Amino acid sequence: MQHCRRRGRGNTAHFCRKRFPETGGNEMKEYGIGEQQKAGIRSLRQIRAVLFDMDGVILDTEPTHIAGWHKALAAVGLQAEESVLIRIRGANAPRQKEVFLQHYGCGLDYERLRQLRRSYCEAEFQRNGIRPKPGYRELTAWLKERGIARGLCTSTEMEVVKRELPMAGLDYDFDAAVTGDEPKRGKPAPDVFLLGAEKLSVPPEHCLVLEDSPNGVEAGFAAGCRVIMIPDTVPATDALREKTVAVCSSLLDVRALMIEIQGHS
């Protein structure tokens, strides 16, 4: 049996694997990834918990957030720069403030900027709704069937989480949650995932982190978790790949990979 995805640019970067008859069909060989990733993929057999980021992984909200920062910065007479927006993606409010002040200067009114962005996003979500990312429902159902714990580990505040999940037709249904209200250090520090693992009583090495942002990948790797990146608005670089066990195009591919590794449908 063969499941291949072409490794390429941006969102075309995926995993590629093949089973071979000469090995009895039980050995999985990977191509285009290093030995660290091969060992990491095999370690998915020991996963006891999955830690989800929200924006860009569960909810298709990142393009609106990016547009919101562009609008907010323009409103205060500044131009958005992609390098800055990448640095804040996945980060909590204190980390975002730090990055913005470093780049635009201490005179920037970050709280006003943040409120302008939030007002834009809320209006867009009310007008157009929020879509769940493909495969979230299917992956969640499979994890429940397998008895694998599910944690939410997001830089978004709990108030926003509980407002936006229902807008996407999703229930707030996790075994534990860590939000932007809790950790002192946001991503790329590992705190959010370490706390998520602690709340689930699962060692970090038995947790799988699902992330779309460089900050999130860095945080999951620093926490000692296994990481799968599902690129959304930022492509997977070689440096990020080295900190993941796989790069998948969607949560549907994550589910397929987990099923193949764990040997059950």
Short mmCIF file of N, CA and C in Angstrom, two decimals, residues 87-259:
data_model
loop_
_atom_site.label_atom_id
_atom_site.label_comp_id
_atom_site.label_asym_id
_atom_site.label_seq_id
_atom_site.Cartn_x
_atom_site.Cartn_y
_atom_site.Cartn_z
N ARG A 87 6.46 36.53 13.17
CA ARG A 87 6.99 36.40 14.53
C ARG A 87 5.91 36.39 15.59
N ILE A 88 4.77 37.04 15.33
CA ILE A 88 3.71 37.07 16.34
C ILE A 88 2.69 35.95 16.16
N ARG A 89 2.76 35.24 15.02
CA ARG A 89 1.75 34.22 14.76
C ARG A 89 1.87 33.10 15.79
N GLY A 90 0.76 32.81 16.45
CA GLY A 90 0.75 31.77 17.47
C GLY A 90 1.17 32.24 18.84
N ALA A 91 1.60 33.50 18.96
CA ALA A 91 2.09 34.03 20.23
C ALA A 91 0.93 34.62 21.04
N ASN A 92 1.10 34.69 22.35
CA ASN A 92 0.08 35.31 23.18
C ASN A 92 0.26 36.83 23.19
N ALA A 93 -0.67 37.53 23.85
CA ALA A 93 -0.68 39.00 23.79
C ALA A 93 0.62 39.62 24.32
N PRO A 94 1.16 39.19 25.47
CA PRO A 94 2.41 39.81 25.94
C PRO A 94 3.56 39.64 24.95
N ARG A 95 3.66 38.47 24.33
CA ARG A 95 4.71 38.25 23.35
C ARG A 95 4.49 39.11 22.11
N GLN A 96 3.24 39.22 21.66
CA GLN A 96 2.95 40.08 20.51
C GLN A 96 3.33 41.53 20.81
N LYS A 97 2.99 41.98 22.00
CA LYS A 97 3.32 43.36 22.38
C LYS A 97 4.83 43.58 22.34
N GLU A 98 5.57 42.63 22.87
CA GLU A 98 7.03 42.72 22.88
C GLU A 98 7.59 42.84 21.46
N VAL A 99 7.08 42.02 20.55
CA VAL A 99 7.57 42.04 19.16
C VAL A 99 7.22 43.37 18.49
N PHE A 100 5.98 43.81 18.65
CA PHE A 100 5.56 45.07 18.02
C PHE A 100 6.38 46.25 18.54
N LEU A 101 6.60 46.32 19.85
CA LEU A 101 7.35 47.45 20.41
C LEU A 101 8.81 47.42 19.97
N GLN A 102 9.37 46.21 19.86
CA GLN A 102 10.74 46.10 19.37
C GLN A 102 10.86 46.63 17.95
N HIS A 103 9.86 46.36 17.14
CA HIS A 103 9.96 46.72 15.73
C HIS A 103 9.50 48.16 15.46
N TYR A 104 8.39 48.57 16.06
CA TYR A 104 7.80 49.87 15.73
C TYR A 104 8.14 50.96 16.74
N GLY A 105 8.76 50.59 17.85
CA GLY A 105 9.16 51.59 18.83
C GLY A 105 8.23 51.63 20.04
N CYS A 106 8.76 52.13 21.13
CA CYS A 106 8.02 52.12 22.40
C CYS A 106 6.82 53.06 22.39
N GLY A 107 6.74 53.96 21.40
CA GLY A 107 5.61 54.88 21.34
C GLY A 107 4.34 54.24 20.81
N LEU A 108 4.43 53.03 20.34
CA LEU A 108 3.25 52.36 19.79
C LEU A 108 2.25 52.03 20.88
N ASP A 109 0.99 52.38 20.65
CA ASP A 109 -0.09 52.04 21.59
C ASP A 109 -0.58 50.64 21.22
N TYR A 110 0.04 49.64 21.83
CA TYR A 110 -0.28 48.26 21.46
C TYR A 110 -1.72 47.91 21.80
N GLU A 111 -2.23 48.39 22.94
CA GLU A 111 -3.58 48.03 23.33
C GLU A 111 -4.61 48.57 22.34
N ARG A 112 -4.39 49.77 21.84
CA ARG A 112 -5.29 50.31 20.81
C ARG A 112 -5.18 49.50 19.53
N LEU A 113 -3.95 49.17 19.16
CA LEU A 113 -3.73 48.37 17.95
C LEU A 113 -4.45 47.02 18.07
N ARG A 114 -4.33 46.39 19.21
CA ARG A 114 -4.95 45.08 19.43
C ARG A 114 -6.47 45.18 19.38
N GLN A 115 -7.01 46.26 19.94
CA GLN A 115 -8.46 46.43 19.92
C GLN A 115 -8.97 46.68 18.50
N LEU A 116 -8.22 47.44 17.72
CA LEU A 116 -8.60 47.67 16.32
C LEU A 116 -8.63 46.36 15.54
N ARG A 117 -7.62 45.53 15.75
CA ARG A 117 -7.56 44.23 15.08
C ARG A 117 -8.71 43.34 15.52
N ARG A 118 -8.98 43.33 16.83
CA ARG A 118 -10.05 42.48 17.36
C ARG A 118 -11.41 42.91 16.81
N SER A 119 -11.65 44.22 16.76
CA SER A 119 -12.93 44.72 16.25
C SER A 119 -13.14 44.32 14.79
N TYR A 120 -12.07 44.41 14.00
CA TYR A 120 -12.16 44.01 12.60
C TYR A 120 -12.48 42.52 12.49
N CYS A 121 -11.76 41.70 13.24
CA CYS A 121 -11.96 40.25 13.15
C CYS A 121 -13.36 39.85 13.62
N GLU A 122 -13.82 40.43 14.72
CA GLU A 122 -15.15 40.08 15.22
C GLU A 122 -16.22 40.43 14.20
N ALA A 123 -16.07 41.59 13.55
CA ALA A 123 -17.05 41.98 12.54
C ALA A 123 -17.02 41.02 11.35
N GLU A 124 -15.83 40.62 10.93
CA GLU A 124 -15.70 39.67 9.81
C GLU A 124 -16.30 38.32 10.16
N PHE A 125 -16.04 37.85 11.37
CA PHE A 125 -16.57 36.54 11.76
C PHE A 125 -18.09 36.57 11.91
N GLN A 126 -18.62 37.68 12.40
CA GLN A 126 -20.08 37.81 12.49
C GLN A 126 -20.70 37.84 11.11
N ARG A 127 -20.02 38.49 10.17
CA ARG A 127 -20.55 38.63 8.82
C ARG A 127 -20.42 37.33 8.01
N ASN A 128 -19.28 36.69 8.12
CA ASN A 128 -18.99 35.54 7.24
C ASN A 128 -18.92 34.20 7.95
N GLY A 129 -18.97 34.21 9.27
CA GLY A 129 -18.86 32.97 10.01
C GLY A 129 -17.42 32.47 10.09
N ILE A 130 -17.24 31.34 10.73
CA ILE A 130 -15.93 30.71 10.87
C ILE A 130 -16.05 29.26 10.42
N ARG A 131 -15.09 28.82 9.64
CA ARG A 131 -15.10 27.44 9.16
C ARG A 131 -14.12 26.59 9.98
N PRO A 132 -14.54 25.38 10.34
CA PRO A 132 -13.55 24.46 10.93
C PRO A 132 -12.59 23.98 9.86
N LYS A 133 -11.39 23.66 10.26
CA LYS A 133 -10.41 23.14 9.30
C LYS A 133 -10.79 21.71 8.89
N PRO A 134 -10.55 21.36 7.64
CA PRO A 134 -10.91 20.01 7.16
C PRO A 134 -10.25 18.92 7.99
N GLY A 135 -11.06 17.95 8.38
CA GLY A 135 -10.54 16.78 9.09
C GLY A 135 -10.62 16.86 10.60
N TYR A 136 -10.98 18.04 11.15
CA TYR A 136 -11.00 18.14 12.61
C TYR A 136 -12.02 17.19 13.23
N ARG A 137 -13.22 17.19 12.70
CA ARG A 137 -14.26 16.31 13.26
C ARG A 137 -13.87 14.84 13.13
N GLU A 138 -13.32 14.48 11.97
CA GLU A 138 -12.94 13.08 11.73
C GLU A 138 -11.81 12.65 12.66
N LEU A 139 -10.82 13.50 12.83
CA LEU A 139 -9.70 13.17 13.71
C LEU A 139 -10.16 13.07 15.16
N THR A 140 -10.99 14.01 15.58
CA THR A 140 -11.48 13.99 16.96
C THR A 140 -12.29 12.73 17.24
N ALA A 141 -13.14 12.34 16.31
CA ALA A 141 -13.95 11.12 16.49
C ALA A 141 -13.05 9.90 16.63
N TRP A 142 -12.00 9.83 15.81
CA TRP A 142 -11.09 8.69 15.86
C TRP A 142 -10.32 8.66 17.18
N LEU A 143 -9.87 9.82 17.65
CA LEU A 143 -9.15 9.89 18.92
C LEU A 143 -10.04 9.42 20.07
N LYS A 144 -11.30 9.81 20.05
CA LYS A 144 -12.23 9.37 21.08
C LYS A 144 -12.39 7.86 21.06
N GLU A 145 -12.53 7.30 19.86
CA GLU A 145 -12.68 5.85 19.73
C GLU A 145 -11.46 5.12 20.28
N ARG A 146 -10.29 5.70 20.09
CA ARG A 146 -9.04 5.07 20.52
C ARG A 146 -8.70 5.35 21.98
N GLY A 147 -9.47 6.23 22.64
CA GLY A 147 -9.19 6.57 24.02
C GLY A 147 -7.97 7.46 24.19
N ILE A 148 -7.64 8.22 23.14
CA ILE A 148 -6.51 9.14 23.20
C ILE A 148 -7.02 10.51 23.67
N ALA A 149 -6.41 11.03 24.74
CA ALA A 149 -6.87 12.29 25.33
C ALA A 149 -6.66 13.45 24.35
N ARG A 150 -7.51 14.47 24.49
CA ARG A 150 -7.46 15.63 23.62
C ARG A 150 -7.33 16.90 24.47
N GLY A 151 -6.29 17.68 24.19
CA GLY A 151 -6.09 18.92 24.90
C GLY A 151 -6.08 20.10 23.94
N LEU A 152 -6.56 21.24 24.40
CA LEU A 152 -6.49 22.48 23.63
C LEU A 152 -5.38 23.32 24.24
N CYS A 153 -4.40 23.70 23.43
CA CYS A 153 -3.28 24.51 23.91
C CYS A 153 -3.12 25.69 22.96
N THR A 154 -3.72 26.80 23.32
CA THR A 154 -3.80 27.94 22.42
C THR A 154 -3.38 29.22 23.12
N SER A 155 -2.87 30.17 22.34
CA SER A 155 -2.53 31.48 22.88
C SER A 155 -3.75 32.39 22.96
N THR A 156 -4.87 31.94 22.43
CA THR A 156 -6.10 32.72 22.46
C THR A 156 -6.75 32.65 23.84
N GLU A 157 -7.35 33.74 24.28
CA GLU A 157 -7.98 33.78 25.59
C GLU A 157 -9.24 32.90 25.62
N MET A 158 -9.55 32.36 26.79
CA MET A 158 -10.68 31.44 26.93
C MET A 158 -12.00 32.08 26.48
N GLU A 159 -12.20 33.36 26.78
CA GLU A 159 -13.42 34.05 26.37
C GLU A 159 -13.61 33.96 24.85
N VAL A 160 -12.52 34.15 24.11
CA VAL A 160 -12.59 34.09 22.64
C VAL A 160 -12.79 32.65 22.18
N VAL A 161 -12.10 31.71 22.82
CA VAL A 161 -12.25 30.29 22.48
C VAL A 161 -13.71 29.87 22.55
N LYS A 162 -14.35 30.21 23.66
CA LYS A 162 -15.73 29.76 23.87
C LYS A 162 -16.74 30.53 23.00
N ARG A 163 -16.32 31.65 22.44
CA ARG A 163 -17.17 32.37 21.51
C ARG A 163 -17.00 31.85 20.09
N GLU A 164 -15.75 31.56 19.69
CA GLU A 164 -15.49 31.25 18.29
C GLU A 164 -15.72 29.79 17.93
N LEU A 165 -15.50 28.85 18.84
CA LEU A 165 -15.76 27.45 18.50
C LEU A 165 -17.22 27.23 18.09
N PRO A 166 -18.21 27.73 18.86
CA PRO A 166 -19.60 27.55 18.42
C PRO A 166 -19.91 28.24 17.10
N MET A 167 -19.21 29.34 16.79
CA MET A 167 -19.43 30.00 15.51
C MET A 167 -19.03 29.10 14.34
N ALA A 168 -18.13 28.14 14.62
CA ALA A 168 -17.71 27.18 13.59
C ALA A 168 -18.53 25.89 13.67
N GLY A 169 -19.55 25.89 14.53
CA GLY A 169 -20.37 24.69 14.69
C GLY A 169 -19.70 23.60 15.51
N LEU A 170 -18.73 23.98 16.34
CA LEU A 170 -17.99 23.01 17.13
C LEU A 170 -18.28 23.19 18.62
N ASP A 171 -18.30 22.08 19.33
CA ASP A 171 -18.46 22.11 20.78
C ASP A 171 -17.11 22.35 21.44
N TYR A 172 -17.17 22.93 22.64
CA TYR A 172 -15.96 23.00 23.46
C TYR A 172 -15.83 21.64 24.14
N ASP A 173 -15.05 20.77 23.56
CA ASP A 173 -15.04 19.36 23.95
C ASP A 173 -13.60 18.86 24.03
N PHE A 174 -12.94 19.18 25.14
CA PHE A 174 -11.56 18.76 25.34
C PHE A 174 -11.42 18.17 26.74
N ASP A 175 -10.45 17.30 26.90
CA ASP A 175 -10.19 16.72 28.22
C ASP A 175 -9.46 17.70 29.13
N ALA A 176 -8.79 18.66 28.53
CA ALA A 176 -8.11 19.73 29.28
C ALA A 176 -7.84 20.86 28.31
N ALA A 177 -7.63 22.06 28.86
CA ALA A 177 -7.36 23.21 28.01
C ALA A 177 -6.39 24.15 28.70
N VAL A 178 -5.51 24.73 27.90
CA VAL A 178 -4.62 25.80 28.34
C VAL A 178 -4.80 26.92 27.33
N THR A 179 -5.12 28.11 27.82
CA THR A 179 -5.37 29.24 26.93
C THR A 179 -4.40 30.37 27.22
N GLY A 180 -4.52 31.43 26.43
CA GLY A 180 -3.62 32.57 26.57
C GLY A 180 -3.72 33.29 27.89
N ASP A 181 -4.75 32.97 28.69
CA ASP A 181 -4.90 33.59 30.00
C ASP A 181 -3.92 33.01 31.03
N GLU A 182 -3.35 31.81 30.73
CA GLU A 182 -2.67 31.06 31.78
C GLU A 182 -1.14 31.16 31.80
N PRO A 183 -0.43 30.66 30.79
CA PRO A 183 1.03 30.60 30.94
C PRO A 183 1.64 32.00 31.01
N LYS A 184 2.66 32.14 31.83
CA LYS A 184 3.36 33.42 31.88
C LYS A 184 4.14 33.66 30.60
N ARG A 185 4.71 32.59 30.06
CA ARG A 185 5.48 32.71 28.81
C ARG A 185 4.69 32.07 27.68
N GLY A 186 4.46 32.82 26.62
CA GLY A 186 3.73 32.27 25.48
C GLY A 186 4.67 31.57 24.51
N LYS A 187 4.09 30.96 23.49
CA LYS A 187 4.89 30.34 22.44
C LYS A 187 5.81 31.41 21.82
N PRO A 188 7.07 31.10 21.55
CA PRO A 188 7.68 29.78 21.38
C PRO A 188 8.21 29.13 22.64
N ALA A 189 7.98 29.71 23.84
CA ALA A 189 8.34 29.02 25.07
C ALA A 189 7.44 27.78 25.21
N PRO A 190 7.91 26.74 25.89
CA PRO A 190 7.17 25.48 25.93
C PRO A 190 6.03 25.42 26.95
N ASP A 191 5.83 26.50 27.72
CA ASP A 191 4.93 26.45 28.88
C ASP A 191 3.54 25.92 28.56
N VAL A 192 2.95 26.39 27.46
CA VAL A 192 1.56 26.03 27.17
C VAL A 192 1.42 24.52 26.97
N PHE A 193 2.39 23.88 26.34
CA PHE A 193 2.31 22.44 26.10
C PHE A 193 2.72 21.64 27.32
N LEU A 194 3.66 22.15 28.10
CA LEU A 194 4.02 21.47 29.34
C LEU A 194 2.84 21.47 30.30
N LEU A 195 2.12 22.60 30.37
CA LEU A 195 0.96 22.67 31.24
C LEU A 195 -0.17 21.79 30.72
N GLY A 196 -0.34 21.74 29.40
CA GLY A 196 -1.36 20.87 28.83
C GLY A 196 -1.09 19.41 29.14
N ALA A 197 0.16 18.98 28.99
CA ALA A 197 0.52 17.60 29.32
C ALA A 197 0.30 17.32 30.80
N GLU A 198 0.65 18.29 31.64
CA GLU A 198 0.45 18.12 33.09
C GLU A 198 -1.03 17.97 33.43
N LYS A 199 -1.87 18.79 32.83
CA LYS A 199 -3.31 18.71 33.10
C LYS A 199 -3.89 17.38 32.68
N LEU A 200 -3.32 16.78 31.64
CA LEU A 200 -3.81 15.49 31.15
C LEU A 200 -3.12 14.31 31.83
N SER A 201 -2.14 14.61 32.68
CA SER A 201 -1.36 13.57 33.37
C SER A 201 -0.68 12.63 32.38
N VAL A 202 -0.16 13.22 31.30
CA VAL A 202 0.55 12.45 30.27
C VAL A 202 1.93 13.07 30.10
N PRO A 203 3.01 12.27 30.16
CA PRO A 203 4.35 12.83 29.95
C PRO A 203 4.45 13.49 28.58
N PRO A 204 5.19 14.60 28.47
CA PRO A 204 5.29 15.30 27.17
C PRO A 204 5.73 14.40 26.02
N GLU A 205 6.61 13.44 26.29
CA GLU A 205 7.09 12.58 25.21
C GLU A 205 6.01 11.66 24.66
N HIS A 206 4.89 11.55 25.36
CA HIS A 206 3.76 10.76 24.87
C HIS A 206 2.62 11.65 24.36
N CYS A 207 2.94 12.94 24.15
CA CYS A 207 1.96 13.89 23.61
C CYS A 207 2.33 14.26 22.18
N LEU A 208 1.32 14.38 21.35
CA LEU A 208 1.50 14.86 19.97
C LEU A 208 0.93 16.26 19.86
N VAL A 209 1.76 17.20 19.45
CA VAL A 209 1.34 18.58 19.25
C VAL A 209 1.00 18.79 17.78
N LEU A 210 -0.16 19.41 17.52
CA LEU A 210 -0.57 19.75 16.16
C LEU A 210 -0.53 21.27 16.04
N GLU A 211 0.35 21.77 15.17
CA GLU A 211 0.60 23.21 15.07
C GLU A 211 0.72 23.66 13.62
N ASP A 212 0.40 24.93 13.41
CA ASP A 212 0.54 25.51 12.07
C ASP A 212 1.59 26.61 12.01
N SER A 213 2.04 27.13 13.15
CA SER A 213 2.92 28.29 13.15
C SER A 213 4.33 27.91 13.59
N PRO A 214 5.33 28.68 13.15
CA PRO A 214 6.70 28.45 13.63
C PRO A 214 6.81 28.54 15.15
N ASN A 215 6.15 29.54 15.76
CA ASN A 215 6.19 29.66 17.21
C ASN A 215 5.64 28.41 17.89
N GLY A 216 4.56 27.87 17.34
CA GLY A 216 3.95 26.69 17.93
C GLY A 216 4.82 25.45 17.79
N VAL A 217 5.43 25.30 16.61
CA VAL A 217 6.34 24.16 16.39
C VAL A 217 7.51 24.25 17.36
N GLU A 218 8.09 25.44 17.49
CA GLU A 218 9.21 25.64 18.41
C GLU A 218 8.81 25.29 19.84
N ALA A 219 7.60 25.71 20.24
CA ALA A 219 7.14 25.46 21.60
C ALA A 219 6.92 23.98 21.86
N GLY A 220 6.30 23.29 20.91
CA GLY A 220 6.07 21.86 21.08
C GLY A 220 7.37 21.08 21.16
N PHE A 221 8.32 21.44 20.31
CA PHE A 221 9.62 20.77 20.30
C PHE A 221 10.35 21.03 21.61
N ALA A 222 10.33 22.27 22.09
CA ALA A 222 11.01 22.62 23.34
C ALA A 222 10.40 21.90 24.53
N ALA A 223 9.09 21.59 24.44
CA ALA A 223 8.41 20.89 25.52
C ALA A 223 8.75 19.40 25.56
N GLY A 224 9.38 18.90 24.50
CA GLY A 224 9.70 17.49 24.45
C GLY A 224 8.59 16.64 23.88
N CYS A 225 7.61 17.29 23.23
CA CYS A 225 6.50 16.57 22.61
C CYS A 225 6.86 16.18 21.18
N ARG A 226 6.12 15.25 20.61
CA ARG A 226 6.19 15.00 19.18
C ARG A 226 5.36 16.08 18.50
N VAL A 227 5.79 16.55 17.35
CA VAL A 227 5.11 17.66 16.68
C VAL A 227 4.82 17.30 15.23
N ILE A 228 3.59 17.54 14.81
CA ILE A 228 3.23 17.52 13.39
C ILE A 228 2.82 18.93 13.02
N MET A 229 3.42 19.45 11.96
CA MET A 229 3.05 20.77 11.47
C MET A 229 2.06 20.63 10.33
N ILE A 230 0.99 21.42 10.40
CA ILE A 230 0.02 21.51 9.31
C ILE A 230 0.07 22.95 8.83
N PRO A 231 0.92 23.27 7.87
CA PRO A 231 1.10 24.67 7.46
C PRO A 231 -0.22 25.31 7.02
N ASP A 232 -0.41 26.55 7.45
CA ASP A 232 -1.61 27.29 7.08
C ASP A 232 -1.22 28.53 6.29
N THR A 233 -0.70 29.52 6.97
CA THR A 233 -0.29 30.76 6.28
C THR A 233 1.23 30.89 6.19
N VAL A 234 1.96 30.01 6.87
CA VAL A 234 3.42 30.03 6.84
C VAL A 234 3.91 28.66 6.41
N PRO A 235 4.74 28.59 5.37
CA PRO A 235 5.23 27.28 4.91
C PRO A 235 6.22 26.66 5.89
N ALA A 236 6.40 25.36 5.77
CA ALA A 236 7.36 24.64 6.60
C ALA A 236 8.76 24.80 6.01
N THR A 237 9.66 25.36 6.77
CA THR A 237 11.06 25.48 6.35
C THR A 237 11.82 24.21 6.75
N ASP A 238 13.02 24.07 6.21
CA ASP A 238 13.85 22.92 6.59
C ASP A 238 14.12 22.92 8.09
N ALA A 239 14.33 24.09 8.66
CA ALA A 239 14.60 24.19 10.10
C ALA A 239 13.40 23.71 10.91
N LEU A 240 12.19 24.05 10.46
CA LEU A 240 10.99 23.59 11.16
C LEU A 240 10.79 22.10 10.99
N ARG A 241 11.05 21.58 9.80
CA ARG A 241 10.89 20.14 9.56
C ARG A 241 11.73 19.31 10.51
N GLU A 242 12.92 19.82 10.84
CA GLU A 242 13.81 19.08 11.73
C GLU A 242 13.23 18.96 13.14
N LYS A 243 12.24 19.77 13.45
CA LYS A 243 11.63 19.73 14.78
C LYS A 243 10.27 19.04 14.77
N THR A 244 9.92 18.44 13.65
CA THR A 244 8.64 17.74 13.53
C THR A 244 8.88 16.27 13.20
N VAL A 245 7.84 15.47 13.42
CA VAL A 245 7.88 14.08 12.96
C VAL A 245 7.26 13.96 11.58
N ALA A 246 6.48 14.96 11.18
CA ALA A 246 5.86 14.96 9.86
C ALA A 246 5.30 16.35 9.58
N VAL A 247 5.13 16.64 8.30
CA VAL A 247 4.42 17.84 7.86
C VAL A 247 3.26 17.36 7.01
N CYS A 248 2.04 17.70 7.41
CA CYS A 248 0.84 17.21 6.73
C CYS A 248 0.04 18.37 6.17
N SER A 249 -0.73 18.08 5.13
CA SER A 249 -1.49 19.14 4.48
C SER A 249 -2.78 19.46 5.22
N SER A 250 -3.28 18.53 6.01
CA SER A 250 -4.55 18.75 6.72
C SER A 250 -4.67 17.75 7.85
N LEU A 251 -5.67 17.94 8.68
CA LEU A 251 -5.93 17.01 9.77
C LEU A 251 -6.41 15.66 9.24
N LEU A 252 -6.93 15.63 8.03
CA LEU A 252 -7.28 14.36 7.40
C LEU A 252 -6.03 13.51 7.20
N ASP A 253 -4.93 14.14 6.79
CA ASP A 253 -3.68 13.42 6.62
C ASP A 253 -3.10 13.00 7.97
N VAL A 254 -3.28 13.84 8.99
CA VAL A 254 -2.84 13.46 10.33
C VAL A 254 -3.56 12.19 10.77
N ARG A 255 -4.86 12.16 10.57
CA ARG A 255 -5.65 10.97 10.94
C ARG A 255 -5.17 9.75 10.17
N ALA A 256 -4.95 9.90 8.87
CA ALA A 256 -4.50 8.77 8.06
C ALA A 256 -3.15 8.25 8.54
N LEU A 257 -2.25 9.18 8.89
CA LEU A 257 -0.93 8.78 9.38
C LEU A 257 -1.04 8.06 10.71
N MET A 258 -1.85 8.58 11.61
CA MET A 258 -2.03 7.96 12.92
C MET A 258 -2.63 6.56 12.78
N ILE A 259 -3.60 6.42 11.90
CA ILE A 259 -4.23 5.11 11.68
C ILE A 259 -3.20 4.12 11.17
#
